[in-house]
Short mmCIF file of C-alpha atoms in Angstrom, two decimals:
data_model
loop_
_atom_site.label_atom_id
_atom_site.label_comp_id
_atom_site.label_asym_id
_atom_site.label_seq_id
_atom_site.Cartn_x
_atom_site.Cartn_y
_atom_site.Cartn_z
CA UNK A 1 0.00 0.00 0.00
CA UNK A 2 0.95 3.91 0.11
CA UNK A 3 1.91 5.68 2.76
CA UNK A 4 3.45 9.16 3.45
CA UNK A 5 6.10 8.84 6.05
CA UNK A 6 8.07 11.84 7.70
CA UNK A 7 9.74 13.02 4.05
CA UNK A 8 9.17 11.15 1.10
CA UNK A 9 6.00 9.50 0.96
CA UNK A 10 6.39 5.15 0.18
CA UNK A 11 5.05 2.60 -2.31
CA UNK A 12 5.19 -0.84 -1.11
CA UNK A 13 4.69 -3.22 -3.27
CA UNK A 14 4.82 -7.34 -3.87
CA UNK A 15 7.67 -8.62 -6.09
CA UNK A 16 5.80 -9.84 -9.50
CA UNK A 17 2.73 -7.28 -9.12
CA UNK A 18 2.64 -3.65 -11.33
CA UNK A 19 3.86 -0.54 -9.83
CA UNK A 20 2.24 2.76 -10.31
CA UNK A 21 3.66 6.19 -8.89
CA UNK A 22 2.18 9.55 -9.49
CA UNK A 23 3.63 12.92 -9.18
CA UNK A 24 1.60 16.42 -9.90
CA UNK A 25 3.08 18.99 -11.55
CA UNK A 26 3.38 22.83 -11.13
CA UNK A 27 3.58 24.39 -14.46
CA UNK A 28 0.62 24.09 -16.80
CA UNK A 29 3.46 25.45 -19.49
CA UNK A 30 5.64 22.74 -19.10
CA UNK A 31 5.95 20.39 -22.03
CA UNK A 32 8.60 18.09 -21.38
CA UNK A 33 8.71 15.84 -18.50
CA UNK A 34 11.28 12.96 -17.11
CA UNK A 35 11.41 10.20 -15.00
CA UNK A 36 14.02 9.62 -12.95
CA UNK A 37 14.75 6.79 -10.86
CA UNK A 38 17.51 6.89 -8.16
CA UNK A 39 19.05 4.47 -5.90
CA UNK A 40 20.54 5.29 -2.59
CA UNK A 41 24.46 6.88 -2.88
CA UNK A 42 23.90 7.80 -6.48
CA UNK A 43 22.56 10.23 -9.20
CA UNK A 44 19.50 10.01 -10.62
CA UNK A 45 19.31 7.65 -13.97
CA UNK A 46 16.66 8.48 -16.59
CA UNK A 47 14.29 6.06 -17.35
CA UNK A 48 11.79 7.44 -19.56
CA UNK A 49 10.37 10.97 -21.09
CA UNK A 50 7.69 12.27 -22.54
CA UNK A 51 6.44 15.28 -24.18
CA UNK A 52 2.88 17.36 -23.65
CA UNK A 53 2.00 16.22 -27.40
CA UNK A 54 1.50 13.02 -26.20
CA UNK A 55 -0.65 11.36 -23.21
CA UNK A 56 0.88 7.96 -23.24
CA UNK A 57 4.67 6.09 -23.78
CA UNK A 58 6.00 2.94 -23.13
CA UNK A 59 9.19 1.18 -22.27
CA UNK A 60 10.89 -1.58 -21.47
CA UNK A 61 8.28 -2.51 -18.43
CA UNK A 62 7.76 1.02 -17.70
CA UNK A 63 4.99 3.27 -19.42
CA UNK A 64 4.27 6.96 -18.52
CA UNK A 65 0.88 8.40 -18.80
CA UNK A 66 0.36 12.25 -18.70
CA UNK A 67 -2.82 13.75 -18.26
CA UNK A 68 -2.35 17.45 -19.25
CA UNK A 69 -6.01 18.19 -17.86
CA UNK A 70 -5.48 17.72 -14.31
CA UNK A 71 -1.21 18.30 -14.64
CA UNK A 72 -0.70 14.30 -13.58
CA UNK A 73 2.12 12.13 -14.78
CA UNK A 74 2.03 8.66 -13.61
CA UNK A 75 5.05 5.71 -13.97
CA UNK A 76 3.73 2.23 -14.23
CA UNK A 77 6.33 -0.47 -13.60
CA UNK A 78 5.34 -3.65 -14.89
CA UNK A 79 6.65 -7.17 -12.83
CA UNK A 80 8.17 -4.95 -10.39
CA UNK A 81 11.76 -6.35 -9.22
CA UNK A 82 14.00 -5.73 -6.17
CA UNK A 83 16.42 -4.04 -7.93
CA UNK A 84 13.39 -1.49 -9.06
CA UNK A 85 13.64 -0.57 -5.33
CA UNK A 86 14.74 3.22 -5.03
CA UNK A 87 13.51 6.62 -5.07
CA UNK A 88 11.62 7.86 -8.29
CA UNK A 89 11.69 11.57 -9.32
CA UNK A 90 8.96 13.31 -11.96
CA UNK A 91 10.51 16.12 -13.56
CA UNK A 92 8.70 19.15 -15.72
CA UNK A 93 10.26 21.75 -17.91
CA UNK A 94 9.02 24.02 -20.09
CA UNK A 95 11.35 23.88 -23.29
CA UNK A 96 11.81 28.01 -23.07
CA UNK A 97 14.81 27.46 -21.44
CA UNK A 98 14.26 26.99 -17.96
CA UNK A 99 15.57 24.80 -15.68
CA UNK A 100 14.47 21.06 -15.07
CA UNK A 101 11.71 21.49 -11.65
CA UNK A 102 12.08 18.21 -9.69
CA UNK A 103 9.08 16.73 -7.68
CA UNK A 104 9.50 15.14 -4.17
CA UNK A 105 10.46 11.97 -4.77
CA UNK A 106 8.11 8.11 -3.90
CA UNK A 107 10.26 5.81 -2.42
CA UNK A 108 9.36 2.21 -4.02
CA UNK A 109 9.81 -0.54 -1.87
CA UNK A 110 10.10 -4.05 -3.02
CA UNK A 111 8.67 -7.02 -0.85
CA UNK A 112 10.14 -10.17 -1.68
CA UNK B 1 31.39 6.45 -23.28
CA UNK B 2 32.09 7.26 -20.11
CA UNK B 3 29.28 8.95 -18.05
CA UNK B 4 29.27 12.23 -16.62
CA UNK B 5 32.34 12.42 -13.83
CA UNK B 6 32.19 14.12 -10.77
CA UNK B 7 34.82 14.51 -8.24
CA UNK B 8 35.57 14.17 -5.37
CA UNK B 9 32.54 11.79 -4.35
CA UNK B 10 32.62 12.75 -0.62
CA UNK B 11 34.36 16.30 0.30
CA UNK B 12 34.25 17.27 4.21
CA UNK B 13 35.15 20.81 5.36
CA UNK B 14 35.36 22.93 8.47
CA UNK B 15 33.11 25.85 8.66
CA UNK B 16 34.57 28.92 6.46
CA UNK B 17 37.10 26.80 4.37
CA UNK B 18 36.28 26.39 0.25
CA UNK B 19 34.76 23.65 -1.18
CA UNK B 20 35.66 23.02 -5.05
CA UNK B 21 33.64 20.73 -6.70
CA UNK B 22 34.40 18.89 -10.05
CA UNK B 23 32.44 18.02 -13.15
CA UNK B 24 33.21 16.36 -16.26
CA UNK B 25 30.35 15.93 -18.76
CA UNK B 26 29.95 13.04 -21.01
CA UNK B 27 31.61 13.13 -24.11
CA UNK B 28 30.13 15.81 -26.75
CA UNK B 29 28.10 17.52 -24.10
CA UNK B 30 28.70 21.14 -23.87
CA UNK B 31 25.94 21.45 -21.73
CA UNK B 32 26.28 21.43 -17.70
CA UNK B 33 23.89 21.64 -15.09
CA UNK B 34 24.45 21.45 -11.33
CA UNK B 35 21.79 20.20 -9.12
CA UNK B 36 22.07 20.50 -5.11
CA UNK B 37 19.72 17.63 -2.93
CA UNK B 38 19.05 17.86 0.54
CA UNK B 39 18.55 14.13 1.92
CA UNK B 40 15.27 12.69 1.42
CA UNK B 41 14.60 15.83 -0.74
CA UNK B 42 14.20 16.31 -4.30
CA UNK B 43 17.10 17.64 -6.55
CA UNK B 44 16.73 21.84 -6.71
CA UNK B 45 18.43 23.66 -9.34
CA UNK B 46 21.21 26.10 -9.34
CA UNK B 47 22.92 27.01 -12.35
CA UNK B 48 23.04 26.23 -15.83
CA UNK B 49 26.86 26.54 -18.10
CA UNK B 50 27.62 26.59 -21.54
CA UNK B 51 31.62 26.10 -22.59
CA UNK B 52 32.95 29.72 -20.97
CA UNK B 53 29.09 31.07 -20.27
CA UNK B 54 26.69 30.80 -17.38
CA UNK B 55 23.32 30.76 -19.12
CA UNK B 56 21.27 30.44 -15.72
CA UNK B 57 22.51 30.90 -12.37
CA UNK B 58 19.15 31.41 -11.11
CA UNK B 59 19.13 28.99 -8.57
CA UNK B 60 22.28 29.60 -6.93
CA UNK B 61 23.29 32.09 -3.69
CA UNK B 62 24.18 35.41 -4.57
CA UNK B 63 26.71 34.97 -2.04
CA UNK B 64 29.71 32.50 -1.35
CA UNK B 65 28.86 30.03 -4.27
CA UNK B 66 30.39 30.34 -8.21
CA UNK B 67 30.53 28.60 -10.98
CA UNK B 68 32.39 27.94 -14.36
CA UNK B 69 32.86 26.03 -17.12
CA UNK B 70 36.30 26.82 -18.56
CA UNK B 71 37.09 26.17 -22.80
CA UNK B 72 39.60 23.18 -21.16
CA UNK B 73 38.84 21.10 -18.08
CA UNK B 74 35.92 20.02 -15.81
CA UNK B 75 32.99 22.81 -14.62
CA UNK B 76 33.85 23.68 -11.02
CA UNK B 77 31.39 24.38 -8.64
CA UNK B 78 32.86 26.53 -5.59
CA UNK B 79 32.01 27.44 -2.41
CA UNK B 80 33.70 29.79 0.14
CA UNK B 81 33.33 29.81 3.51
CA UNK B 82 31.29 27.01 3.94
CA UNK B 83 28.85 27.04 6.46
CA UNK B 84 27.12 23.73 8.14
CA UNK B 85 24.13 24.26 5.72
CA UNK B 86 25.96 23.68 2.92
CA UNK B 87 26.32 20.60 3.79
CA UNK B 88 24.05 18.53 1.32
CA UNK B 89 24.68 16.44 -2.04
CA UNK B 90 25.77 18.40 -5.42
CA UNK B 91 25.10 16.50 -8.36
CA UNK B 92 26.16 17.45 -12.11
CA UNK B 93 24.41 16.99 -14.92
CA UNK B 94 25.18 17.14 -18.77
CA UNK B 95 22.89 16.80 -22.11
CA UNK B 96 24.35 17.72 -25.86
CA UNK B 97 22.06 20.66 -26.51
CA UNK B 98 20.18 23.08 -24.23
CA UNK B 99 18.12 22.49 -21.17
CA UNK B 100 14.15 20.98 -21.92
CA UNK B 101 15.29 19.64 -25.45
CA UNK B 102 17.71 17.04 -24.68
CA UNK B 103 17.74 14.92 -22.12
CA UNK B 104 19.87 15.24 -19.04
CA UNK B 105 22.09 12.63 -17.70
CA UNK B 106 23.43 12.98 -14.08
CA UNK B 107 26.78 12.22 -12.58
CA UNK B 108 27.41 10.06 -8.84
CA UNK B 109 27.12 13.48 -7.25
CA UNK B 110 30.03 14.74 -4.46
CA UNK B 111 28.55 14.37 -1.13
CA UNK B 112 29.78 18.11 1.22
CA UNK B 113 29.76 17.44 4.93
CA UNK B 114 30.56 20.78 7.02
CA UNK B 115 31.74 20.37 10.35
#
């Protein structure tokens, strides 16, 4: 189940079962957004992107939905692993140049 | 290819010594961002180099911190006079092309403990 603990709120989840983490953005201009994924001691390592003229992409196991209306990006794991365990970041820009704007952060947790 | 560098990986300091900060970006990126992340935080933003320009050092402190990105050698991020608040980890980034149209790949990040 979910939970919010003192910082980053936590995904728990049964090895084998589908993974889903959600992040709201700020910026209704943004059109460019990231997923990030990033295991304790080290940077963050993209997974998968996607831009504002599209609602849905898919990887390899991943897919990221993006619902423009309501400024919601979602990551779906599929057969989630232990070594999927880690910290996953949404990130938004707006392709004007600005910086990359980083969201809090779900901490997916793997039960064997 | 190597990934984006960053060195050292863990940097500690006494309160008001410098902290210098290293950053090489992958190969054929002349793009270099540098990220700060406070622990169980999200990364926050604080400048933004081109080869010899700062494009966007919106992020960073007016005072204490700098940045460049010399024509030779690594980006430097530096910090005088460190204070215990400083104290967090700096990650680098690099992408080929400018921020929100390429993608941006991060380096191990240099972990700054203040004492």
């Amino acid at each position: 189940g979910e939970s919010v603990g003192l910082h980053l709120p936590t995904l728990s989840v049964q090895e084998g079962d589908n993974s889903i983490i959600n992040c709201a953005y700020s910026n209704s201009a943004s059109d460019y957004f990231i997923w990030y994924k990033q295991e304790s001691g080290k940077g963050p390592q993209f997974i998968i992107d996607i831009r504002s003229n599209m609602d849905k992409r898919q990887g390899q196991r991943v897919t990221v939905l993006l619902n423009k209306t309501v400024k919601h990006l979602s990551l779906q794991i599929a057969a989630t692993q232990p070594g999927d365990s880690a910290v996953y970041f949404c990130a938004e820009n707006y392709s004007g140049n600005t910086p990359l704007v980083f969201g809090k952060g779900t901490r997916l947790s793997v039960i064997a | 290819n190597a990934g984006v560098m960053q060195n050292p990986r863990h940097l500690v300091r006494r309160r008001g010594q410098e902290a210098r900060l290293r950053c090489s970006p992958m190969k054929g990126h002349s793009h270099v961002y540098w990220y700060r992340q406070l622990p169980e935080e999200g990364l926050k933003f604080m400048v933004y180099l081109q080869k010899e320009n700062i494009i966007d050092e919106s992020g960073m402190p007016k005072e204490r911190f700098s940045a460049e990105f010399p024509k030779e050698g690594p980006s430097i991020l530096r910090i005088q006079q460190v204070v215990r608040g400083d104290s967090a980890a700096y990650f680098c980034a690099s992408s080929p092309s400018r921020q929100g149209v390429e993608t941006q790949y991060f380096g191990p990040g240099t972990r700054l403990l203040v004492l």
